[in-house]
PDB file of C-alpha atoms in Angstrom:
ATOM      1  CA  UNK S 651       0.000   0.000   0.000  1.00 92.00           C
ATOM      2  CA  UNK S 652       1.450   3.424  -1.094  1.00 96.00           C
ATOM      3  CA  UNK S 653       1.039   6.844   1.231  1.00 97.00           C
ATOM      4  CA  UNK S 654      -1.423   7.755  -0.989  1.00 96.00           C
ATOM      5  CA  UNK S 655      -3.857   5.754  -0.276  1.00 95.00           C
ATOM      6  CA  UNK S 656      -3.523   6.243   3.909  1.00 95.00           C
ATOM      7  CA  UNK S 657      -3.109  10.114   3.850  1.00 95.00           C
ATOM      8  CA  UNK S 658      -5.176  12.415   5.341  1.00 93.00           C
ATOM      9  CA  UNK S 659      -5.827  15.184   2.073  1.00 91.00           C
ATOM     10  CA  UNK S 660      -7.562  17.575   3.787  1.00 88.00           C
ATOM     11  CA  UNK S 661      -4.565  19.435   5.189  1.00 91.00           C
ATOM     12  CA  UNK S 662      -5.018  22.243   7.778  1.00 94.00           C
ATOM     13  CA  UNK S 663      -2.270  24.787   7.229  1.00 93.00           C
ATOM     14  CA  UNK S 664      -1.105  27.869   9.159  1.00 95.00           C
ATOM     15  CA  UNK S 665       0.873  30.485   8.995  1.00 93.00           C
ATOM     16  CA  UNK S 666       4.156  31.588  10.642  1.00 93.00           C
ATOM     17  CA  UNK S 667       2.858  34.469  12.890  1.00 94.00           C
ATOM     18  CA  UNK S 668      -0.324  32.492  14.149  1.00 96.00           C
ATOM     19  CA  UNK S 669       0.206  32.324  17.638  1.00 97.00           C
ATOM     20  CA  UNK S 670       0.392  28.798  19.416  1.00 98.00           C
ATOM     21  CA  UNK S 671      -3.403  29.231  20.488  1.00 98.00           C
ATOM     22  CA  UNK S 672      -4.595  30.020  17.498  1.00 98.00           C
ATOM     23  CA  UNK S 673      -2.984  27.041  15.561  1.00 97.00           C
ATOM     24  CA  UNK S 674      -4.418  24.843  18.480  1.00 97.00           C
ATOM     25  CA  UNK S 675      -7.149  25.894  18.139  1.00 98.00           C
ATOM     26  CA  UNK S 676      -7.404  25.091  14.479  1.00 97.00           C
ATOM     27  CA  UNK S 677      -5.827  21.505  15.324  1.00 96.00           C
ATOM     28  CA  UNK S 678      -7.955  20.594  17.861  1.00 96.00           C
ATOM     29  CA  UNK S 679     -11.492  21.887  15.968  1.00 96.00           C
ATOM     30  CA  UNK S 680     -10.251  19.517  12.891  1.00 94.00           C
ATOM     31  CA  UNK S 681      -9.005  16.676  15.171  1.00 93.00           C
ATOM     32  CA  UNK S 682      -5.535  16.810  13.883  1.00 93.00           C
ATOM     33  CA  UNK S 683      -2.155  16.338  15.814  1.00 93.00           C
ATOM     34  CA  UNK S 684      -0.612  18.443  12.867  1.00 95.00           C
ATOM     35  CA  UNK S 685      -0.743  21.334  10.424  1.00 95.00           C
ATOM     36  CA  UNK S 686       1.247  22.012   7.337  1.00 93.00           C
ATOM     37  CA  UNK S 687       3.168  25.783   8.319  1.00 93.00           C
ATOM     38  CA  UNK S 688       3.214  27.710   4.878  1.00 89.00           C
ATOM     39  CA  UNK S 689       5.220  30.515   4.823  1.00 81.00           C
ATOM     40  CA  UNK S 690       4.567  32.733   1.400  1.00 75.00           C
ATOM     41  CA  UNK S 691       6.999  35.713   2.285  1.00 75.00           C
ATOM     42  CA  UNK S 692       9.887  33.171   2.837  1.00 66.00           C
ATOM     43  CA  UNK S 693       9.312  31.410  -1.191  1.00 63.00           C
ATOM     44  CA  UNK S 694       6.146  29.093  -0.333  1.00 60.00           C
ATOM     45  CA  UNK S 695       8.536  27.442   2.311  1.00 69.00           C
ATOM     46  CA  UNK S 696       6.806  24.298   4.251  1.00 81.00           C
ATOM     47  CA  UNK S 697       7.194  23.150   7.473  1.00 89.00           C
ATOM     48  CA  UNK S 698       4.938  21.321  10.273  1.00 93.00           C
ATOM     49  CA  UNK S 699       3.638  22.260  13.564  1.00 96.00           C
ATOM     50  CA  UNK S 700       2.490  19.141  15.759  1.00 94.00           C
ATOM     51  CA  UNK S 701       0.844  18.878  19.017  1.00 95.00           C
ATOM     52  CA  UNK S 702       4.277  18.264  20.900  1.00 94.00           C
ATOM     53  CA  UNK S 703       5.339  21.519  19.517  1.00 95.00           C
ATOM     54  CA  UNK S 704       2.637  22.810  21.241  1.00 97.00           C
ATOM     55  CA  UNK S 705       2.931  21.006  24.490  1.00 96.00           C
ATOM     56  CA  UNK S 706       6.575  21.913  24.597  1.00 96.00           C
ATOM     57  CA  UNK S 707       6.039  25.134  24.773  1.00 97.00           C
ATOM     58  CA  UNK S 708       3.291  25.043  26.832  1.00 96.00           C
ATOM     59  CA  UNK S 709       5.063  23.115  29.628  1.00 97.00           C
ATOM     60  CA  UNK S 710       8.574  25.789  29.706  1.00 97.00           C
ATOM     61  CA  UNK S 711       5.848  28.048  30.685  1.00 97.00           C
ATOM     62  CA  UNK S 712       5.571  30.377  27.566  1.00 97.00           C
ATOM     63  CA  UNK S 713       2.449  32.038  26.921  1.00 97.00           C
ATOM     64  CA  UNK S 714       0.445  30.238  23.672  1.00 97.00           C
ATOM     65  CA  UNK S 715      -1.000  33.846  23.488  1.00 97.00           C
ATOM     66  CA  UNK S 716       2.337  35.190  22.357  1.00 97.00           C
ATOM     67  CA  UNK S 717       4.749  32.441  21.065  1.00 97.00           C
ATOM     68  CA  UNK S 718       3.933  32.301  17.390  1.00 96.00           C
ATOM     69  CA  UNK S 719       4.100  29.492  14.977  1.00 96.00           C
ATOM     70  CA  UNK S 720       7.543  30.463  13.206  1.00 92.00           C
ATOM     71  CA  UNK S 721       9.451  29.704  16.553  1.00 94.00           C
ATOM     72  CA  UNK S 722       8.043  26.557  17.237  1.00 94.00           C
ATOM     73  CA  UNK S 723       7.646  24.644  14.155  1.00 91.00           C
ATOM     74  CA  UNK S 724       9.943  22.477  11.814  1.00 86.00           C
ATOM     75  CA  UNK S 725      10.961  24.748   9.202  1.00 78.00           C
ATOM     76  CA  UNK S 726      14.092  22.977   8.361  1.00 80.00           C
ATOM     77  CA  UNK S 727      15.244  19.691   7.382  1.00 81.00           C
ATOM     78  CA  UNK S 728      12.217  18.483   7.269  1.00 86.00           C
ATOM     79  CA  UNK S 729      11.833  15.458   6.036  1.00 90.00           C
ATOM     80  CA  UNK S 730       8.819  14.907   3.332  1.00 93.00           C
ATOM     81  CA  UNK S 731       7.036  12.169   1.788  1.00 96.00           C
ATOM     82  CA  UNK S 732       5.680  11.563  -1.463  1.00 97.00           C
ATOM     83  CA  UNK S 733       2.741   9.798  -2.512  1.00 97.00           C
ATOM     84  CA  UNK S 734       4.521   6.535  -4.098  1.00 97.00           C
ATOM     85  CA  UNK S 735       6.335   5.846  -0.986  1.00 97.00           C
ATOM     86  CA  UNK S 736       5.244   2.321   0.403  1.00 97.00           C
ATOM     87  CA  UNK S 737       3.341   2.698   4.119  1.00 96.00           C
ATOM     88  CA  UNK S 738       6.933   0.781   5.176  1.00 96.00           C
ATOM     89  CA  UNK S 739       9.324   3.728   3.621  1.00 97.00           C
ATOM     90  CA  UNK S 740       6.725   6.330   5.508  1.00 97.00           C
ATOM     91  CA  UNK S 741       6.880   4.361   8.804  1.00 97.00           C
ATOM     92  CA  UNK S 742      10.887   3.547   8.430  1.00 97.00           C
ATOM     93  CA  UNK S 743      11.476   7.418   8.068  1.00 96.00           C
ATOM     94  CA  UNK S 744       9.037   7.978  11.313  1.00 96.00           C
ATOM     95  CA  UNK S 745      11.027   5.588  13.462  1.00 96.00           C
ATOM     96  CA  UNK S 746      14.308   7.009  12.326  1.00 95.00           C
ATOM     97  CA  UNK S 747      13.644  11.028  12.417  1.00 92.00           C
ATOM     98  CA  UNK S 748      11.163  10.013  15.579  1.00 92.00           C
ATOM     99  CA  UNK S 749       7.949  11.792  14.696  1.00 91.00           C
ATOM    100  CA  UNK S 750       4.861  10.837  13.501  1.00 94.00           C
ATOM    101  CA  UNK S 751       3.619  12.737  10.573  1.00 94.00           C
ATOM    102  CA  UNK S 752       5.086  13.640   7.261  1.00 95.00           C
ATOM    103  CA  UNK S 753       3.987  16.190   5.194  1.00 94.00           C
ATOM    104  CA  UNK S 754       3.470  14.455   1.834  1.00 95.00           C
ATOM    105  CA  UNK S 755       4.584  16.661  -1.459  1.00 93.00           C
ATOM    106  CA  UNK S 756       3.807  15.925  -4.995  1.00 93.00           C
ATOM    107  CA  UNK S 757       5.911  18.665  -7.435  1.00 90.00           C
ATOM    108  CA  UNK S 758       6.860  20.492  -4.429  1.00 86.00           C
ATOM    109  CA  UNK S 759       3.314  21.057  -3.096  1.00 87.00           C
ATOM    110  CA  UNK S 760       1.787  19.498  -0.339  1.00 90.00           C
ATOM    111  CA  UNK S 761      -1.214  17.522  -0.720  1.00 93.00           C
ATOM    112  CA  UNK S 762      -1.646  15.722   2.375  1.00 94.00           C
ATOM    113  CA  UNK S 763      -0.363  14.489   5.648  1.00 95.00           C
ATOM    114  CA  UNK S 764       0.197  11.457   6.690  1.00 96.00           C
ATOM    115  CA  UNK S 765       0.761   9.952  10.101  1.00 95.00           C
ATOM    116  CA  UNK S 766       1.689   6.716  12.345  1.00 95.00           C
ATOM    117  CA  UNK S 767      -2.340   6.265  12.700  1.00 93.00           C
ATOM    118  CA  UNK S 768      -2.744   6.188   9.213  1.00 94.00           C
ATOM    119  CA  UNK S 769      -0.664   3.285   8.980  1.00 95.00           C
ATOM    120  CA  UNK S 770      -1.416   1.680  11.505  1.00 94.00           C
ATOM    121  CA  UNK S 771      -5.371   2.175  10.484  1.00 91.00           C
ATOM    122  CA  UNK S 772      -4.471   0.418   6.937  1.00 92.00           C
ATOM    123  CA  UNK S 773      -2.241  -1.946   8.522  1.00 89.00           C
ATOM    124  CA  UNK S 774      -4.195  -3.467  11.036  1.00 84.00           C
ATOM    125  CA  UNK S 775      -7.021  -5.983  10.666  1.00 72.00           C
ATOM    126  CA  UNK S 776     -10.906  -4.880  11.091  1.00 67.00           C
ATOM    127  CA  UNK S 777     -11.705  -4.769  14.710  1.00 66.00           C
ATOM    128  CA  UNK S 778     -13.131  -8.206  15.292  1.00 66.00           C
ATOM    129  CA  UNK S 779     -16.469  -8.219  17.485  1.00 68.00           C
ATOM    130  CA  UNK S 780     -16.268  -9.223  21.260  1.00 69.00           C
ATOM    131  CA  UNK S 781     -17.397 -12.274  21.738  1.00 70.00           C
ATOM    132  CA  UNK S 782     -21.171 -12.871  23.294  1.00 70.00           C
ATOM    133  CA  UNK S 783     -20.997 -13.857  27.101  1.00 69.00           C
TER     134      UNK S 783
END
């Protein structure tokens, strides 16, 4: 199975001077542990902001109110996927940058997310019923 066919293409993305609260916000109305961080001033750069970005900050005591997206997020070396990488290339460059989403690109744009849920959804069997008592 390619990363394709597990990503999430609806991609929430924010931008570098969102504060933490803001993009929080965002992630936690669309259920996501991630958003795609587009920067347009600095060439259509890409990064990613996850949860633990968020939590990091949080728990140094700096106010979500103020710290903005641009000092918290992945801007560099990020590592990307594309969409005819195998669910085993996706999950072998999770386990060895140790994360759990990659932003997946397709001619330098990104058009989706995918994460170790995703694979793990298309990897595991269907939830078997509980047996009657």
């Amino acid at each position: 199975m390619l990363v394709r066919d597990a990503m999430s293409t609806v991609v929430l993305t924010v931008g570098p001077t969102h504060t933490l609260r803001q993009a929080a916000a965002l992630m936690s109305a669309r259920h996501v542990g991630a958003a795609v961080v587009l920067d347009p001033d600095a060439g259509g750069g890409t990064g990613i902001l996850t949860e633990r970005d968020i939590l990091n900050s949080v728990g140094l005591g700096q106010n979500p109110d103020t710290e903005t997206v641009q000092a918290h997020a992945t801007t560099t070396a990020v590592v990307f996927a594309a969409p005819t990488w195998t669910l085993r290339e996706a999950a072998r460059a999770m386990t060895h940058g140790g994360f759990r989403h990659l932003v997946v690109l397709d001619g330098g744009q990104p058009v989706g997310i995918v994460s170790v849920r995703d694979i793990i959804r298309c990897w595991a069997p269907a939830r078997e019923p509980e047996p009657a008592l």
